[in-house]
Amino acid sequence: MSLPALHNTGVLFRRILSQFPQDISLAFAYGSGVFQQHGTSQGQMEKNMLDFVFAVDDPVTWHTMNLLQNRKHYSILKLLGPTKISSIQNEHGASVYYNTLVPVDDRIIKYGVISTDALIDDLMNWKTMYVAGRLHKPVKMLLQSENGKLRAALVANLKSAVTASFLMLPESFSEEDLFLQIAGLSYAGDFRMVIGEDKSKVANIVRDNIQHFRVLYSNILRDCPQVVYKPQHGKLEVDKSPEGQFTQLMALPRTLQQRITKLVDPPGKNRDVEEILLQVAQDPDCGAVVQQGISSITKSSSITQGVKGIATAGLWKTVSYSSKKLLKMWKGWRRKPAARPNDLR
């Protein structure tokens, strides 16, 4: 899953990573500071904040060491100590603790810390889709331990993204259609897409990174019995029969199945999940139901994580970070590229 990112960034990433406690099971960099996005120059990229996520087996121990090494990274919450910080991380929002606007090696970075167990849960079940959604898109893998459960969960997450997208797409579509759908999954109900993010964000992520998406998904698409994949033409055809859709629905992550069940099943009936999904598979609006289920997950986690972020970042950093996001959104409005049908999905 390691992908080529910016030229000459390998040493930079290693230097940054070396300044943190090394008990990390997974570390990756992502976002517009790592992968070029449509409408962004090389010079702009080098000024963008670098975003990281670190998965750690023991958050209390990791935060204990990080507070000794990098105490200035934390907001006033550092006064509560590592046990309370870990509790805030694990029990609120999307189980991620972010330190933002941190100066490291002449760059500004943001890093999120999540427990390995919480990450595996999100990858397998889409409990919040917060980190799982980031891993639907190209990332720069910096470190990965020999954790078999984690490796399997990373692959399962990509397969789930493909399956959910199939259910929301027509019978025939292009690679770009699929990648736009996949990249947009985690933004479906995200309140930041209403205020704080460039509305063309999903299209910008995909357009200049088609090859990176192919690296992530080509093997999964070739091996999937539900689709005819023609990579030489960039075209796909998926089974949209009720039987095919039922198979896809049954393969969705558990939390999404539960959200779909809640949307469809009237209170008090308490039917089996399998029975409900069979009904959804035969519904002409099957894709819309799946979309609503995903939106309900991402809306909840984005709001709760956003509220938590105010505390973990501190007031000044929150205002500074939010103002940069609003400026980026305003610049996106000014560009106003002609929308294509794919962008509106």
mmCIF file of C-alpha atoms in Angstrom:
data_model
loop_
_atom_site.group_PDB
_atom_site.id
_atom_site.type_symbol
_atom_site.label_atom_id
_atom_site.label_comp_id
_atom_site.label_asym_id
_atom_site.label_seq_id
_atom_site.Cartn_x
_atom_site.Cartn_y
_atom_site.Cartn_z
ATOM 1 C CA MET A 1 0.000 0.000 0.000
ATOM 2 C CA SER A 2 3.042 2.280 -0.035
ATOM 3 C CA LEU A 3 2.653 4.832 -2.798
ATOM 4 C CA PRO A 4 4.994 7.314 -4.459
ATOM 5 C CA ALA A 5 4.297 10.822 -3.209
ATOM 6 C CA LEU A 6 6.350 13.989 -3.630
ATOM 7 C CA HIS A 7 9.902 13.677 -4.881
ATOM 8 C CA ASN A 8 12.613 13.982 -2.215
ATOM 9 C CA THR A 9 10.132 13.666 0.672
ATOM 10 C CA GLY A 10 11.382 10.290 1.923
ATOM 11 C CA VAL A 11 14.116 11.822 4.078
ATOM 12 C CA LEU A 12 11.774 14.575 5.314
ATOM 13 C CA PHE A 13 9.178 12.028 6.452
ATOM 14 C CA ARG A 14 11.824 9.895 8.188
ATOM 15 C CA ARG A 15 13.212 12.970 9.959
ATOM 16 C CA ILE A 16 9.742 13.962 11.163
ATOM 17 C CA LEU A 17 8.885 10.428 12.281
ATOM 18 C CA SER A 18 12.170 10.156 14.203
ATOM 19 C CA GLN A 19 11.033 12.963 16.506
ATOM 20 C CA PHE A 20 8.188 10.870 17.949
ATOM 21 C CA PRO A 21 8.111 7.807 20.226
ATOM 22 C CA GLN A 22 8.859 4.787 18.051
ATOM 23 C CA ASP A 23 6.244 2.403 19.461
ATOM 24 C CA ILE A 24 4.021 2.836 16.368
ATOM 25 C CA SER A 25 2.220 0.006 14.550
ATOM 26 C CA LEU A 26 1.209 2.104 11.526
ATOM 27 C CA ALA A 27 2.175 5.588 10.352
ATOM 28 C CA PHE A 28 1.029 7.311 7.199
ATOM 29 C CA ALA A 29 1.002 10.784 5.666
ATOM 30 C CA TYR A 30 -1.905 12.064 3.607
ATOM 31 C CA GLY A 31 -3.528 15.134 2.104
ATOM 32 C CA SER A 32 -2.608 18.027 -0.142
ATOM 33 C CA GLY A 33 0.866 18.399 1.355
ATOM 34 C CA VAL A 34 1.727 14.862 0.232
ATOM 35 C CA PHE A 35 -0.164 14.228 -3.020
ATOM 36 C CA GLN A 36 -0.643 16.827 -5.692
ATOM 37 C CA GLN A 37 -4.246 17.877 -6.117
ATOM 38 C CA HIS A 38 -5.868 19.475 -9.138
ATOM 39 C CA GLY A 39 -5.207 23.210 -9.270
ATOM 40 C CA THR A 40 -2.303 23.086 -6.800
ATOM 41 C CA SER A 41 1.237 23.975 -7.871
ATOM 42 C CA GLN A 42 4.410 22.324 -6.580
ATOM 43 C CA GLY A 43 5.243 25.518 -4.695
ATOM 44 C CA GLN A 44 1.846 25.563 -2.981
ATOM 45 C CA MET A 45 2.199 21.905 -2.016
ATOM 46 C CA GLU A 46 5.476 22.574 -0.235
ATOM 47 C CA LYS A 47 3.731 25.240 1.869
ATOM 48 C CA ASN A 48 0.736 23.046 2.759
ATOM 49 C CA MET A 49 0.475 21.440 6.170
ATOM 50 C CA LEU A 50 1.594 17.804 6.321
ATOM 51 C CA ASP A 51 -1.017 15.466 7.827
ATOM 52 C CA PHE A 52 -0.101 12.250 9.656
ATOM 53 C CA VAL A 53 -1.858 9.441 11.505
ATOM 54 C CA PHE A 54 -0.029 7.206 13.990
ATOM 55 C CA ALA A 55 -1.577 3.964 15.249
ATOM 56 C CA VAL A 56 -0.144 2.830 18.598
ATOM 57 C CA ASP A 57 -0.679 -0.337 20.607
ATOM 58 C CA ASP A 58 -0.611 1.386 24.009
ATOM 59 C CA PRO A 59 -1.868 5.010 23.896
ATOM 60 C CA VAL A 60 -1.092 5.741 27.578
ATOM 61 C CA THR A 61 2.553 4.728 27.205
ATOM 62 C CA TRP A 62 2.865 6.525 23.861
ATOM 63 C CA HIS A 63 1.415 9.797 25.159
ATOM 64 C CA THR A 64 3.600 9.511 28.280
ATOM 65 C CA MET A 65 6.713 9.383 26.096
ATOM 66 C CA ASN A 66 5.432 12.027 23.682
ATOM 67 C CA LEU A 67 4.674 14.441 26.517
ATOM 68 C CA LEU A 68 8.309 14.078 27.605
ATOM 69 C CA GLN A 69 9.629 14.580 24.059
ATOM 70 C CA ASN A 70 7.089 16.998 22.579
ATOM 71 C CA ARG A 71 5.146 18.627 25.418
ATOM 72 C CA LYS A 72 4.666 21.859 23.438
ATOM 73 C CA HIS A 73 2.629 19.986 20.794
ATOM 74 C CA TYR A 74 -0.294 19.625 23.229
ATOM 75 C CA SER A 75 -2.940 22.122 24.244
ATOM 76 C CA ILE A 76 -3.726 22.873 27.888
ATOM 77 C CA LEU A 77 -4.995 19.272 28.095
ATOM 78 C CA LYS A 78 -1.369 18.261 28.704
ATOM 79 C CA LEU A 79 -1.939 19.290 32.312
ATOM 80 C CA LEU A 80 -4.368 16.366 32.672
ATOM 81 C CA GLY A 81 -1.610 13.821 32.020
ATOM 82 C CA PRO A 82 -1.286 10.857 29.622
ATOM 83 C CA THR A 83 -3.996 8.667 31.145
ATOM 84 C CA LYS A 84 -6.681 11.338 30.764
ATOM 85 C CA ILE A 85 -5.416 12.279 27.291
ATOM 86 C CA SER A 86 -5.710 8.622 26.257
ATOM 87 C CA SER A 87 -9.208 8.489 27.722
ATOM 88 C CA ILE A 88 -10.226 11.559 25.696
ATOM 89 C CA GLN A 89 -8.682 9.922 22.626
ATOM 90 C CA ASN A 90 -10.452 6.583 23.013
ATOM 91 C CA GLU A 91 -13.838 7.553 24.432
ATOM 92 C CA HIS A 92 -14.843 10.609 22.400
ATOM 93 C CA GLY A 93 -15.275 11.476 18.723
ATOM 94 C CA ALA A 94 -13.628 9.072 16.293
ATOM 95 C CA SER A 95 -11.076 7.676 18.796
ATOM 96 C CA VAL A 96 -8.332 9.937 17.379
ATOM 97 C CA TYR A 97 -6.337 12.560 19.298
ATOM 98 C CA TYR A 98 -4.997 15.337 17.052
ATOM 99 C CA ASN A 99 -2.216 17.806 17.707
ATOM 100 C CA THR A 100 -2.296 20.467 14.990
ATOM 101 C CA LEU A 101 -0.227 23.383 13.646
ATOM 102 C CA VAL A 102 2.970 21.838 15.029
ATOM 103 C CA PRO A 103 6.284 23.169 13.625
ATOM 104 C CA VAL A 104 8.681 20.310 12.798
ATOM 105 C CA ASP A 105 11.740 20.497 10.516
ATOM 106 C CA ASP A 106 10.684 23.779 8.861
ATOM 107 C CA ARG A 107 7.232 22.381 8.053
ATOM 108 C CA ILE A 108 3.879 22.688 9.803
ATOM 109 C CA ILE A 109 2.294 19.344 10.597
ATOM 110 C CA LYS A 110 -0.852 17.877 12.126
ATOM 111 C CA TYR A 111 -0.826 14.382 13.584
ATOM 112 C CA GLY A 112 -3.553 12.130 14.897
ATOM 113 C CA VAL A 113 -3.015 9.268 17.324
ATOM 114 C CA ILE A 114 -5.346 6.252 17.368
ATOM 115 C CA SER A 115 -5.036 2.929 19.147
ATOM 116 C CA THR A 116 -4.275 -0.060 16.906
ATOM 117 C CA ASP A 117 -7.410 -1.840 18.156
ATOM 118 C CA ALA A 118 -9.645 1.171 17.394
ATOM 119 C CA LEU A 119 -8.108 1.455 13.927
ATOM 120 C CA ILE A 120 -8.741 -2.216 13.157
ATOM 121 C CA ASP A 121 -12.345 -1.828 14.374
ATOM 122 C CA ASP A 122 -12.877 1.180 12.104
ATOM 123 C CA LEU A 123 -11.286 -0.539 9.103
ATOM 124 C CA MET A 124 -13.316 -3.721 9.523
ATOM 125 C CA ASN A 125 -16.664 -2.322 10.691
ATOM 126 C CA TRP A 126 -16.694 1.363 9.657
ATOM 127 C CA LYS A 127 -17.594 2.335 13.200
ATOM 128 C CA THR A 128 -16.783 6.001 12.454
ATOM 129 C CA MET A 129 -15.205 5.859 8.954
ATOM 130 C CA TYR A 130 -12.894 8.640 10.144
ATOM 131 C CA VAL A 131 -9.515 6.975 9.622
ATOM 132 C CA ALA A 132 -10.948 4.188 7.455
ATOM 133 C CA GLY A 133 -12.203 6.871 5.053
ATOM 134 C CA ARG A 134 -8.777 8.479 4.814
ATOM 135 C CA LEU A 135 -7.361 5.082 3.896
ATOM 136 C CA HIS A 136 -9.844 4.731 1.000
ATOM 137 C CA LYS A 137 -7.659 7.309 -0.748
ATOM 138 C CA PRO A 138 -3.939 7.253 -1.606
ATOM 139 C CA VAL A 139 -1.669 7.738 1.397
ATOM 140 C CA LYS A 140 2.068 7.577 1.890
ATOM 141 C CA MET A 141 2.808 4.639 4.169
ATOM 142 C CA LEU A 142 5.774 5.448 6.390
ATOM 143 C CA LEU A 143 5.791 2.534 8.820
ATOM 144 C CA GLN A 144 3.821 -0.695 9.158
ATOM 145 C CA SER A 145 4.384 -3.405 11.740
ATOM 146 C CA GLU A 146 4.023 -7.139 11.144
ATOM 147 C CA ASN A 147 0.508 -7.172 12.603
ATOM 148 C CA GLY A 148 -1.505 -9.727 10.617
ATOM 149 C CA LYS A 149 -4.894 -8.465 11.841
ATOM 150 C CA LEU A 150 -4.020 -4.907 10.875
ATOM 151 C CA ARG A 151 -2.789 -5.905 7.413
ATOM 152 C CA ALA A 152 -5.973 -7.913 6.781
ATOM 153 C CA ALA A 153 -8.117 -5.004 8.008
ATOM 154 C CA LEU A 154 -6.398 -2.564 5.622
ATOM 155 C CA VAL A 155 -7.295 -4.789 2.663
ATOM 156 C CA ALA A 156 -10.841 -5.408 3.948
ATOM 157 C CA ASN A 157 -11.394 -1.637 4.170
ATOM 158 C CA LEU A 158 -10.480 -1.167 0.498
ATOM 159 C CA LYS A 159 -12.764 -4.035 -0.537
ATOM 160 C CA SER A 160 -15.619 -2.490 1.460
ATOM 161 C CA ALA A 161 -15.089 0.861 -0.287
ATOM 162 C CA VAL A 162 -15.367 -0.864 -3.674
ATOM 163 C CA THR A 163 -18.479 -2.812 -2.660
ATOM 164 C CA ALA A 164 -20.294 0.233 -1.258
ATOM 165 C CA SER A 165 -19.420 2.244 -4.365
ATOM 166 C CA PHE A 166 -20.714 -0.491 -6.689
ATOM 167 C CA LEU A 167 -24.095 -0.238 -4.975
ATOM 168 C CA MET A 168 -24.268 3.515 -5.644
ATOM 169 C CA LEU A 169 -23.101 3.440 -9.258
ATOM 170 C CA PRO A 170 -24.998 2.435 -12.444
ATOM 171 C CA GLU A 171 -24.391 -0.851 -14.252
ATOM 172 C CA SER A 172 -21.616 0.609 -16.447
ATOM 173 C CA PHE A 173 -19.157 3.299 -15.413
ATOM 174 C CA SER A 174 -15.587 4.492 -15.817
ATOM 175 C CA GLU A 175 -12.596 4.103 -13.517
ATOM 176 C CA GLU A 176 -12.807 7.819 -12.747
ATOM 177 C CA ASP A 177 -16.485 7.441 -11.799
ATOM 178 C CA LEU A 178 -15.524 4.671 -9.371
ATOM 179 C CA PHE A 179 -12.614 6.567 -7.846
ATOM 180 C CA LEU A 180 -14.715 9.718 -7.426
ATOM 181 C CA GLN A 181 -17.348 7.628 -5.653
ATOM 182 C CA ILE A 182 -14.770 5.956 -3.402
ATOM 183 C CA ALA A 183 -13.007 9.234 -2.565
ATOM 184 C CA GLY A 184 -16.341 10.816 -1.669
ATOM 185 C CA LEU A 185 -17.541 8.106 0.720
ATOM 186 C CA SER A 186 -16.034 9.607 3.862
ATOM 187 C CA TYR A 187 -17.241 13.110 2.950
ATOM 188 C CA ALA A 188 -20.866 12.030 2.409
ATOM 189 C CA GLY A 189 -22.256 13.428 5.662
ATOM 190 C CA ASP A 190 -19.221 15.376 6.889
ATOM 191 C CA PHE A 191 -20.369 18.741 8.259
ATOM 192 C CA ARG A 192 -17.050 20.262 7.148
ATOM 193 C CA MET A 193 -18.157 19.896 3.528
ATOM 194 C CA VAL A 194 -20.927 22.404 4.303
ATOM 195 C CA ILE A 195 -18.545 24.928 5.824
ATOM 196 C CA GLY A 196 -14.785 24.668 5.938
ATOM 197 C CA GLU A 197 -13.856 22.605 2.884
ATOM 198 C CA ASP A 198 -13.449 23.360 -0.820
ATOM 199 C CA LYS A 199 -16.561 21.952 -2.508
ATOM 200 C CA SER A 200 -14.455 20.536 -5.363
ATOM 201 C CA LYS A 201 -12.253 18.672 -2.861
ATOM 202 C CA VAL A 202 -13.193 15.150 -4.014
ATOM 203 C CA ALA A 203 -12.655 15.906 -7.703
ATOM 204 C CA ASN A 204 -9.349 17.625 -6.894
ATOM 205 C CA ILE A 205 -8.151 14.544 -4.982
ATOM 206 C CA VAL A 206 -8.962 12.155 -7.832
ATOM 207 C CA ARG A 207 -8.114 14.020 -11.045
ATOM 208 C CA ASP A 208 -4.337 14.183 -10.639
ATOM 209 C CA ASN A 209 -4.050 10.882 -8.764
ATOM 210 C CA ILE A 210 -5.815 8.344 -10.996
ATOM 211 C CA GLN A 211 -2.662 6.215 -11.162
ATOM 212 C CA HIS A 212 -2.358 6.176 -7.376
ATOM 213 C CA PHE A 213 -5.972 4.965 -7.113
ATOM 214 C CA ARG A 214 -5.222 2.231 -9.665
ATOM 215 C CA VAL A 215 -2.313 1.030 -7.522
ATOM 216 C CA LEU A 216 -4.680 0.741 -4.556
ATOM 217 C CA TYR A 217 -7.616 -0.913 -6.286
ATOM 218 C CA SER A 218 -6.608 -2.725 -9.506
ATOM 219 C CA ASN A 219 -5.950 -6.119 -7.868
ATOM 220 C CA ILE A 220 -9.210 -5.955 -5.905
ATOM 221 C CA LEU A 221 -11.158 -5.110 -9.069
ATOM 222 C CA ARG A 222 -9.497 -7.894 -11.071
ATOM 223 C CA ASP A 223 -10.284 -10.471 -8.382
ATOM 224 C CA CYS A 224 -13.877 -9.334 -7.726
ATOM 225 C CA PRO A 225 -16.478 -11.751 -9.202
ATOM 226 C CA GLN A 226 -19.160 -9.033 -9.139
ATOM 227 C CA VAL A 227 -17.556 -6.860 -11.828
ATOM 228 C CA VAL A 228 -16.171 -7.013 -15.358
ATOM 229 C CA TYR A 229 -13.060 -4.809 -15.262
ATOM 230 C CA LYS A 230 -11.501 -3.577 -18.508
ATOM 231 C CA PRO A 231 -8.395 -1.684 -17.342
ATOM 232 C CA GLN A 232 -7.137 -1.074 -20.869
ATOM 233 C CA HIS A 233 -10.301 0.940 -21.568
ATOM 234 C CA GLY A 234 -10.828 2.237 -18.024
ATOM 235 C CA LYS A 235 -14.361 0.771 -17.995
ATOM 236 C CA LEU A 236 -16.284 -1.424 -15.570
ATOM 237 C CA GLU A 237 -19.595 -3.285 -15.546
ATOM 238 C CA VAL A 238 -21.136 -4.432 -12.270
ATOM 239 C CA ASP A 239 -23.886 -6.939 -11.474
ATOM 240 C CA LYS A 240 -26.989 -4.879 -10.637
ATOM 241 C CA SER A 241 -29.385 -7.823 -10.347
ATOM 242 C CA PRO A 242 -31.172 -8.200 -6.978
ATOM 243 C CA GLU A 243 -29.035 -11.279 -6.346
ATOM 244 C CA GLY A 244 -25.845 -9.372 -7.108
ATOM 245 C CA GLN A 245 -26.842 -6.430 -4.941
ATOM 246 C CA PHE A 246 -27.798 -8.736 -2.084
ATOM 247 C CA THR A 247 -24.338 -10.326 -2.217
ATOM 248 C CA GLN A 248 -22.781 -6.861 -2.091
ATOM 249 C CA LEU A 249 -25.014 -5.711 0.772
ATOM 250 C CA MET A 250 -24.116 -8.790 2.803
ATOM 251 C CA ALA A 251 -20.420 -7.975 2.329
ATOM 252 C CA LEU A 252 -20.720 -4.419 3.700
ATOM 253 C CA PRO A 253 -19.128 -3.523 7.058
ATOM 254 C CA ARG A 254 -21.251 -4.315 10.099
ATOM 255 C CA THR A 255 -21.942 -0.726 11.214
ATOM 256 C CA LEU A 256 -23.169 0.228 7.735
ATOM 257 C CA GLN A 257 -25.464 -2.809 7.638
ATOM 258 C CA GLN A 258 -26.865 -1.741 11.012
ATOM 259 C CA ARG A 259 -27.454 1.840 9.804
ATOM 260 C CA ILE A 260 -29.226 0.571 6.675
ATOM 261 C CA THR A 261 -31.363 -1.727 8.817
ATOM 262 C CA LYS A 262 -32.330 1.193 11.057
ATOM 263 C CA LEU A 263 -33.297 3.286 8.018
ATOM 264 C CA VAL A 264 -35.470 0.595 6.428
ATOM 265 C CA ASP A 265 -36.976 -1.449 9.256
ATOM 266 C CA PRO A 266 -39.931 0.179 11.058
ATOM 267 C CA PRO A 267 -39.546 0.356 14.853
ATOM 268 C CA GLY A 268 -40.788 -2.742 16.629
ATOM 269 C CA LYS A 269 -40.557 -5.204 13.728
ATOM 270 C CA ASN A 270 -37.060 -6.478 14.631
ATOM 271 C CA ARG A 271 -36.497 -8.453 11.446
ATOM 272 C CA ASP A 272 -33.220 -10.236 10.690
ATOM 273 C CA VAL A 273 -30.546 -8.148 9.001
ATOM 274 C CA GLU A 274 -30.433 -10.658 6.140
ATOM 275 C CA GLU A 275 -34.186 -10.279 5.525
ATOM 276 C CA ILE A 276 -33.944 -6.487 5.497
ATOM 277 C CA LEU A 277 -30.943 -6.439 3.151
ATOM 278 C CA LEU A 278 -32.781 -8.794 0.787
ATOM 279 C CA GLN A 279 -35.584 -6.223 0.667
ATOM 280 C CA VAL A 280 -33.113 -3.382 0.024
ATOM 281 C CA ALA A 281 -31.435 -5.380 -2.764
ATOM 282 C CA GLN A 282 -34.724 -5.404 -4.676
ATOM 283 C CA ASP A 283 -35.403 -1.697 -4.128
ATOM 284 C CA PRO A 284 -34.727 0.602 -7.137
ATOM 285 C CA ASP A 285 -33.392 3.122 -4.596
ATOM 286 C CA CYS A 286 -30.898 0.645 -3.115
ATOM 287 C CA GLY A 287 -27.934 2.961 -3.828
ATOM 288 C CA ALA A 288 -29.644 5.917 -2.153
ATOM 289 C CA VAL A 289 -30.287 3.830 0.984
ATOM 290 C CA VAL A 290 -26.617 2.849 1.141
ATOM 291 C CA GLN A 291 -25.654 6.508 0.683
ATOM 292 C CA GLN A 292 -27.920 7.533 3.579
ATOM 293 C CA GLY A 293 -26.420 4.831 5.770
ATOM 294 C CA ILE A 294 -22.889 6.050 5.067
ATOM 295 C CA SER A 295 -23.893 9.685 5.619
ATOM 296 C CA SER A 296 -25.346 8.836 9.023
ATOM 297 C CA ILE A 297 -21.986 7.345 10.101
ATOM 298 C CA THR A 298 -19.773 10.146 8.801
ATOM 299 C CA LYS A 299 -22.047 12.963 9.969
ATOM 300 C CA SER A 300 -21.994 11.760 13.563
ATOM 301 C CA SER A 301 -18.247 11.098 13.723
ATOM 302 C CA SER A 302 -17.250 14.340 11.955
ATOM 303 C CA ILE A 303 -19.290 16.453 14.380
ATOM 304 C CA THR A 304 -18.096 14.727 17.557
ATOM 305 C CA GLN A 305 -14.470 14.653 16.367
ATOM 306 C CA GLY A 306 -14.735 18.323 15.377
ATOM 307 C CA VAL A 307 -15.941 19.281 18.849
ATOM 308 C CA LYS A 308 -13.150 17.221 20.423
ATOM 309 C CA GLY A 309 -10.655 18.924 18.115
ATOM 310 C CA ILE A 310 -11.387 22.307 19.706
ATOM 311 C CA ALA A 311 -10.207 20.954 23.064
ATOM 312 C CA THR A 312 -7.200 19.010 21.755
ATOM 313 C CA ALA A 313 -5.973 21.880 19.561
ATOM 314 C CA GLY A 314 -6.753 24.753 21.906
ATOM 315 C CA LEU A 315 -8.710 27.894 21.041
ATOM 316 C CA TRP A 316 -5.980 29.822 19.196
ATOM 317 C CA LYS A 317 -4.981 26.904 16.991
ATOM 318 C CA THR A 318 -8.645 26.091 16.309
ATOM 319 C CA VAL A 319 -9.310 29.639 15.094
ATOM 320 C CA SER A 320 -6.105 29.675 13.014
ATOM 321 C CA TYR A 321 -6.744 26.234 11.470
ATOM 322 C CA SER A 322 -10.416 26.988 10.749
ATOM 323 C CA SER A 323 -9.589 30.327 9.098
ATOM 324 C CA LYS A 324 -7.160 28.566 6.736
ATOM 325 C CA LYS A 325 -9.872 26.035 5.826
ATOM 326 C CA LEU A 326 -12.399 28.811 5.174
ATOM 327 C CA LEU A 327 -9.885 30.654 2.978
ATOM 328 C CA LYS A 328 -9.308 27.452 1.001
ATOM 329 C CA MET A 329 -13.073 27.017 0.575
ATOM 330 C CA TRP A 330 -13.423 30.635 -0.601
ATOM 331 C CA LYS A 331 -10.650 30.151 -3.168
ATOM 332 C CA GLY A 332 -12.474 27.039 -4.390
ATOM 333 C CA TRP A 333 -15.641 29.086 -4.870
ATOM 334 C CA ARG A 334 -13.708 31.713 -6.813
ATOM 335 C CA ARG A 335 -12.307 29.095 -9.190
ATOM 336 C CA LYS A 336 -15.784 27.655 -9.852
ATOM 337 C CA PRO A 337 -14.733 24.987 -12.345
ATOM 338 C CA ALA A 338 -17.415 23.725 -14.661
ATOM 339 C CA ALA A 339 -19.014 20.817 -12.810
ATOM 340 C CA ARG A 340 -19.213 17.509 -14.591
ATOM 341 C CA PRO A 341 -21.936 14.969 -13.747
ATOM 342 C CA ASN A 342 -19.394 12.789 -11.894
ATOM 343 C CA ASP A 343 -18.603 15.628 -9.483
ATOM 344 C CA LEU A 344 -22.181 15.816 -8.308
ATOM 345 C CA ARG A 345 -22.473 12.269 -7.145
#
